[in-house]
Amino acid sequence: MITPQSILQHELIGLYAVVVRSRNKTQEGMCGFIVDETKNTLSLRSGNGIKCLEKQYMLLRVTLPDSVEVVIDCSGLSVSPARRVKARA
């Protein structure tokens, strides 16, 4: 189960997200579902298609399956998703 305390050790794909702050100011306020993640980027599916966002210097508000919202500093996610998920074991 994903909790606010364990969010960084879980898969983010499928979660709804809103960009709270970004180095690229045009991305702020962008929202949609996370459809892909690499070491340095997140892909967000919005009404305007899929947007690839740089993780570094980005704050993201993610809605967990139980409707709890969590703000994540994505700079802390700069490892490959597979390594991050494996590290929880």
mmCIF file with all atom_site columns, C-alpha atoms in Angstrom:
data_model
loop_
_atom_site.group_PDB
_atom_site.id
_atom_site.type_symbol
_atom_site.label_atom_id
_atom_site.label_alt_id
_atom_site.label_comp_id
_atom_site.label_asym_id
_atom_site.label_entity_id
_atom_site.label_seq_id
_atom_site.pdbx_PDB_ins_code
_atom_site.Cartn_x
_atom_site.Cartn_y
_atom_site.Cartn_z
_atom_site.occupancy
_atom_site.B_iso_or_equiv
_atom_site.pdbx_formal_charge
_atom_site.auth_seq_id
_atom_site.auth_comp_id
_atom_site.auth_asym_id
_atom_site.auth_atom_id
_atom_site.pdbx_PDB_model_num
ATOM 1  C CA . MET A 1 1  ? 0.000  0.000  0.000   1.00 0.00 ? 1  MET A CA 1
ATOM 2  C CA . ILE A 1 2  ? 1.263  3.435  -0.924  1.00 0.00 ? 2  ILE A CA 1
ATOM 3  C CA . THR A 1 3  ? 1.399  5.901  1.951   1.00 0.00 ? 3  THR A CA 1
ATOM 4  C CA . PRO A 1 4  ? 2.727  9.474  2.103   1.00 0.00 ? 4  PRO A CA 1
ATOM 5  C CA . GLN A 1 5  ? 5.728  8.142  4.046   1.00 0.00 ? 5  GLN A CA 1
ATOM 6  C CA . SER A 1 6  ? 6.568  5.425  1.496   1.00 0.00 ? 6  SER A CA 1
ATOM 7  C CA . ILE A 1 7  ? 5.687  7.183  -1.779  1.00 0.00 ? 7  ILE A CA 1
ATOM 8  C CA . LEU A 1 8  ? 9.322  7.433  -2.901  1.00 0.00 ? 8  LEU A CA 1
ATOM 9  C CA . GLN A 1 9  ? 9.706  3.650  -2.758  1.00 0.00 ? 9  GLN A CA 1
ATOM 10 C CA . HIS A 1 10 ? 6.690  2.952  -4.993  1.00 0.00 ? 10 HIS A CA 1
ATOM 11 C CA . GLU A 1 11 ? 5.818  3.043  -8.649  1.00 0.00 ? 11 GLU A CA 1
ATOM 12 C CA . LEU A 1 12 ? 4.383  6.425  -9.682  1.00 0.00 ? 12 LEU A CA 1
ATOM 13 C CA . ILE A 1 13 ? 2.911  5.324  -13.010 1.00 0.00 ? 13 ILE A CA 1
ATOM 14 C CA . GLY A 1 14 ? -0.870 5.558  -12.962 1.00 0.00 ? 14 GLY A CA 1
ATOM 15 C CA . LEU A 1 15 ? -1.062 8.269  -10.297 1.00 0.00 ? 15 LEU A CA 1
ATOM 16 C CA . TYR A 1 16 ? -2.674 11.639 -10.955 1.00 0.00 ? 16 TYR A CA 1
ATOM 17 C CA . ALA A 1 17 ? -0.204 14.527 -10.621 1.00 0.00 ? 17 ALA A CA 1
ATOM 18 C CA . VAL A 1 18 ? -0.096 18.328 -10.768 1.00 0.00 ? 18 VAL A CA 1
ATOM 19 C CA . VAL A 1 19 ? 3.110  20.296 -11.331 1.00 0.00 ? 19 VAL A CA 1
ATOM 20 C CA . VAL A 1 20 ? 3.345  22.714 -8.382  1.00 0.00 ? 20 VAL A CA 1
ATOM 21 C CA . ARG A 1 21 ? 6.729  24.244 -9.258  1.00 0.00 ? 21 ARG A CA 1
ATOM 22 C CA . SER A 1 22 ? 9.147  23.734 -12.125 1.00 0.00 ? 22 SER A CA 1
ATOM 23 C CA . ARG A 1 23 ? 12.250 25.347 -13.520 1.00 0.00 ? 23 ARG A CA 1
ATOM 24 C CA . ASN A 1 24 ? 10.210 25.609 -16.734 1.00 0.00 ? 24 ASN A CA 1
ATOM 25 C CA . LYS A 1 25 ? 7.452  28.005 -15.620 1.00 0.00 ? 25 LYS A CA 1
ATOM 26 C CA . THR A 1 26 ? 5.201  27.014 -18.558 1.00 0.00 ? 26 THR A CA 1
ATOM 27 C CA . GLN A 1 27 ? 4.836  23.548 -16.967 1.00 0.00 ? 27 GLN A CA 1
ATOM 28 C CA . GLU A 1 28 ? 3.501  24.858 -13.657 1.00 0.00 ? 28 GLU A CA 1
ATOM 29 C CA . GLY A 1 29 ? -0.145 23.885 -13.220 1.00 0.00 ? 29 GLY A CA 1
ATOM 30 C CA . MET A 1 30 ? 0.113  21.099 -15.786 1.00 0.00 ? 30 MET A CA 1
ATOM 31 C CA . CYS A 1 31 ? -1.815 18.031 -14.642 1.00 0.00 ? 31 CYS A CA 1
ATOM 32 C CA . GLY A 1 32 ? -2.624 14.507 -15.725 1.00 0.00 ? 32 GLY A CA 1
ATOM 33 C CA . PHE A 1 33 ? -1.740 10.882 -15.144 1.00 0.00 ? 33 PHE A CA 1
ATOM 34 C CA . ILE A 1 34 ? 1.872  9.692  -14.965 1.00 0.00 ? 34 ILE A CA 1
ATOM 35 C CA . VAL A 1 35 ? 2.312  7.238  -17.847 1.00 0.00 ? 35 VAL A CA 1
ATOM 36 C CA . ASP A 1 36 ? 6.078  6.720  -17.826 1.00 0.00 ? 36 ASP A CA 1
ATOM 37 C CA . GLU A 1 37 ? 9.137  7.448  -15.698 1.00 0.00 ? 37 GLU A CA 1
ATOM 38 C CA . THR A 1 38 ? 12.861 7.353  -16.340 1.00 0.00 ? 38 THR A CA 1
ATOM 39 C CA . LYS A 1 39 ? 15.799 8.367  -14.176 1.00 0.00 ? 39 LYS A CA 1
ATOM 40 C CA . ASN A 1 40 ? 15.491 12.025 -15.191 1.00 0.00 ? 40 ASN A CA 1
ATOM 41 C CA . THR A 1 41 ? 11.967 12.461 -16.568 1.00 0.00 ? 41 THR A CA 1
ATOM 42 C CA . LEU A 1 42 ? 8.276  11.844 -15.959 1.00 0.00 ? 42 LEU A CA 1
ATOM 43 C CA . SER A 1 43 ? 5.737  11.566 -18.773 1.00 0.00 ? 43 SER A CA 1
ATOM 44 C CA . LEU A 1 44 ? 2.366  13.068 -17.975 1.00 0.00 ? 44 LEU A CA 1
ATOM 45 C CA . ARG A 1 45 ? -0.772 12.397 -20.046 1.00 0.00 ? 45 ARG A CA 1
ATOM 46 C CA . SER A 1 46 ? -2.918 15.524 -20.039 1.00 0.00 ? 46 SER A CA 1
ATOM 47 C CA . GLY A 1 47 ? -5.732 16.794 -22.212 1.00 0.00 ? 47 GLY A CA 1
ATOM 48 C CA . ASN A 1 48 ? -3.084 18.077 -24.633 1.00 0.00 ? 48 ASN A CA 1
ATOM 49 C CA . GLY A 1 49 ? -1.321 14.716 -25.087 1.00 0.00 ? 49 GLY A CA 1
ATOM 50 C CA . ILE A 1 50 ? 1.754  13.311 -23.378 1.00 0.00 ? 50 ILE A CA 1
ATOM 51 C CA . LYS A 1 51 ? 4.288  15.780 -21.991 1.00 0.00 ? 51 LYS A CA 1
ATOM 52 C CA . CYS A 1 52 ? 7.797  14.790 -20.913 1.00 0.00 ? 52 CYS A CA 1
ATOM 53 C CA . LEU A 1 53 ? 8.870  16.705 -17.796 1.00 0.00 ? 53 LEU A CA 1
ATOM 54 C CA . GLU A 1 54 ? 12.339 16.998 -16.289 1.00 0.00 ? 54 GLU A CA 1
ATOM 55 C CA . LYS A 1 55 ? 12.328 15.787 -12.653 1.00 0.00 ? 55 LYS A CA 1
ATOM 56 C CA . GLN A 1 56 ? 15.133 18.025 -11.424 1.00 0.00 ? 56 GLN A CA 1
ATOM 57 C CA . TYR A 1 57 ? 13.887 21.236 -9.742  1.00 0.00 ? 57 TYR A CA 1
ATOM 58 C CA . MET A 1 58 ? 10.232 20.134 -9.896  1.00 0.00 ? 58 MET A CA 1
ATOM 59 C CA . LEU A 1 59 ? 7.626  19.865 -7.128  1.00 0.00 ? 59 LEU A CA 1
ATOM 60 C CA . LEU A 1 60 ? 4.764  17.538 -7.930  1.00 0.00 ? 60 LEU A CA 1
ATOM 61 C CA . ARG A 1 61 ? 1.471  17.067 -6.061  1.00 0.00 ? 61 ARG A CA 1
ATOM 62 C CA . VAL A 1 62 ? 0.455  13.418 -6.449  1.00 0.00 ? 62 VAL A CA 1
ATOM 63 C CA . THR A 1 63 ? -2.909 11.917 -5.540  1.00 0.00 ? 63 THR A CA 1
ATOM 64 C CA . LEU A 1 64 ? -2.587 8.459  -3.989  1.00 0.00 ? 64 LEU A CA 1
ATOM 65 C CA . PRO A 1 65 ? -5.170 5.695  -4.628  1.00 0.00 ? 65 PRO A CA 1
ATOM 66 C CA . ASP A 1 66 ? -6.886 6.519  -1.298  1.00 0.00 ? 66 ASP A CA 1
ATOM 67 C CA . SER A 1 67 ? -7.286 10.182 -2.434  1.00 0.00 ? 67 SER A CA 1
ATOM 68 C CA . VAL A 1 68 ? -4.544 11.510 -0.115  1.00 0.00 ? 68 VAL A CA 1
ATOM 69 C CA . GLU A 1 69 ? -2.432 14.226 -1.773  1.00 0.00 ? 69 GLU A CA 1
ATOM 70 C CA . VAL A 1 70 ? 1.349  14.288 -1.320  1.00 0.00 ? 70 VAL A CA 1
ATOM 71 C CA . VAL A 1 71 ? 3.832  16.914 -2.534  1.00 0.00 ? 71 VAL A CA 1
ATOM 72 C CA . ILE A 1 72 ? 7.053  15.367 -3.828  1.00 0.00 ? 72 ILE A CA 1
ATOM 73 C CA . ASP A 1 73 ? 10.384 17.064 -4.519  1.00 0.00 ? 73 ASP A CA 1
ATOM 74 C CA . CYS A 1 74 ? 11.228 15.175 -7.703  1.00 0.00 ? 74 CYS A CA 1
ATOM 75 C CA . SER A 1 75 ? 14.936 15.982 -7.368  1.00 0.00 ? 75 SER A CA 1
ATOM 76 C CA . GLY A 1 76 ? 14.923 13.153 -4.811  1.00 0.00 ? 76 GLY A CA 1
ATOM 77 C CA . LEU A 1 77 ? 13.684 10.744 -7.482  1.00 0.00 ? 77 LEU A CA 1
ATOM 78 C CA . SER A 1 78 ? 16.787 10.998 -9.674  1.00 0.00 ? 78 SER A CA 1
ATOM 79 C CA . VAL A 1 79 ? 17.513 7.279  -9.699  1.00 0.00 ? 79 VAL A CA 1
ATOM 80 C CA . SER A 1 80 ? 15.994 4.777  -12.077 1.00 0.00 ? 80 SER A CA 1
ATOM 81 C CA . PRO A 1 81 ? 12.486 3.717  -11.014 1.00 0.00 ? 81 PRO A CA 1
ATOM 82 C CA . ALA A 1 82 ? 13.509 0.044  -10.908 1.00 0.00 ? 82 ALA A CA 1
ATOM 83 C CA . ARG A 1 83 ? 16.361 0.793  -8.471  1.00 0.00 ? 83 ARG A CA 1
ATOM 84 C CA . ARG A 1 84 ? 14.149 2.969  -6.318  1.00 0.00 ? 84 ARG A CA 1
ATOM 85 C CA . VAL A 1 85 ? 11.406 0.332  -6.053  1.00 0.00 ? 85 VAL A CA 1
ATOM 86 C CA . LYS A 1 86 ? 13.964 -2.433 -5.381  1.00 0.00 ? 86 LYS A CA 1
ATOM 87 C CA . ALA A 1 87 ? 15.564 -0.399 -2.574  1.00 0.00 ? 87 ALA A CA 1
ATOM 88 C CA . ARG A 1 88 ? 12.445 -0.723 -0.421  1.00 0.00 ? 88 ARG A CA 1
ATOM 89 C CA . ALA A 1 89 ? 12.956 -4.477 0.067   1.00 0.00 ? 89 ALA A CA 1
#
